[in-house]
Coordinates of C-alpha atoms in Angstrom, one line a residue:
M1 CA 63.9 -22.6 22.5
T2 CA 66.1 -25.2 24.2
D3 CA 65.1 -27.6 26.9
V4 CA 66.9 -25.5 29.5
D5 CA 65.0 -22.4 28.6
Q6 CA 61.8 -24.3 28.7
Y7 CA 62.5 -25.6 32.2
R8 CA 63.3 -22.1 33.3
L9 CA 59.8 -21.0 32.2
L10 CA 58.2 -23.8 34.2
G11 CA 60.4 -23.4 37.3
F12 CA 60.1 -21.6 40.5
P13 CA 60.5 -17.8 40.2
G14 CA 64.2 -16.9 40.3
V15 CA 65.4 -20.4 39.5
G16 CA 67.0 -19.5 36.2
E17 CA 69.0 -16.6 37.6
A18 CA 72.1 -16.5 39.8
G19 CA 73.3 -20.0 39.0
G20 CA 70.0 -21.7 39.8
R21 CA 69.8 -20.6 43.4
L22 CA 66.5 -19.7 44.9
P23 CA 65.9 -16.2 46.3
V24 CA 66.0 -16.0 50.1
W25 CA 62.3 -16.1 50.5
G26 CA 62.1 -19.2 48.3
E27 CA 64.7 -21.0 50.4
A28 CA 62.8 -20.0 53.5
L29 CA 59.5 -21.4 52.1
L30 CA 61.1 -24.6 51.2
A31 CA 62.8 -25.0 54.6
A32 CA 59.4 -24.3 56.3
A33 CA 57.7 -26.9 54.1
A34 CA 60.3 -29.5 54.8
L35 CA 60.1 -28.8 58.6
L36 CA 56.3 -29.2 58.4
V37 CA 56.6 -32.5 56.6
V38 CA 58.9 -33.8 59.2
V39 CA 56.8 -32.6 62.1
F40 CA 53.5 -34.0 60.7
T41 CA 55.2 -37.4 59.9
V42 CA 56.5 -37.7 63.5
V43 CA 53.1 -36.8 65.0
R44 CA 51.4 -39.3 62.7
M45 CA 53.9 -42.1 63.7
V46 CA 53.4 -41.3 67.4
R47 CA 49.6 -41.4 67.1
M48 CA 49.8 -44.7 65.1
A49 CA 52.1 -46.3 67.8
R50 CA 49.7 -45.2 70.6
R51 CA 46.7 -46.7 68.7
A52 CA 48.6 -49.9 68.1
G53 CA 49.5 -50.1 71.8
R54 CA 45.9 -49.7 72.9
R55 CA 44.8 -52.5 70.6
R56 CA 47.3 -54.9 72.1
R57 CA 46.2 -54.1 75.7
R58 CA 42.5 -54.9 75.0

């Protein structure tokens, strides 16, 4: 078993087929996860900025 075959066994379902592209549902899940990461990061930054602003006023 080569290293490439070993990585295919450990990879996401469908990664070893069709030139390494994910199936449509896999790409959709990755896109949704990336969007959630961005949204939660922005929300956290806004909350931290508001808290920092409150501390300065007091």
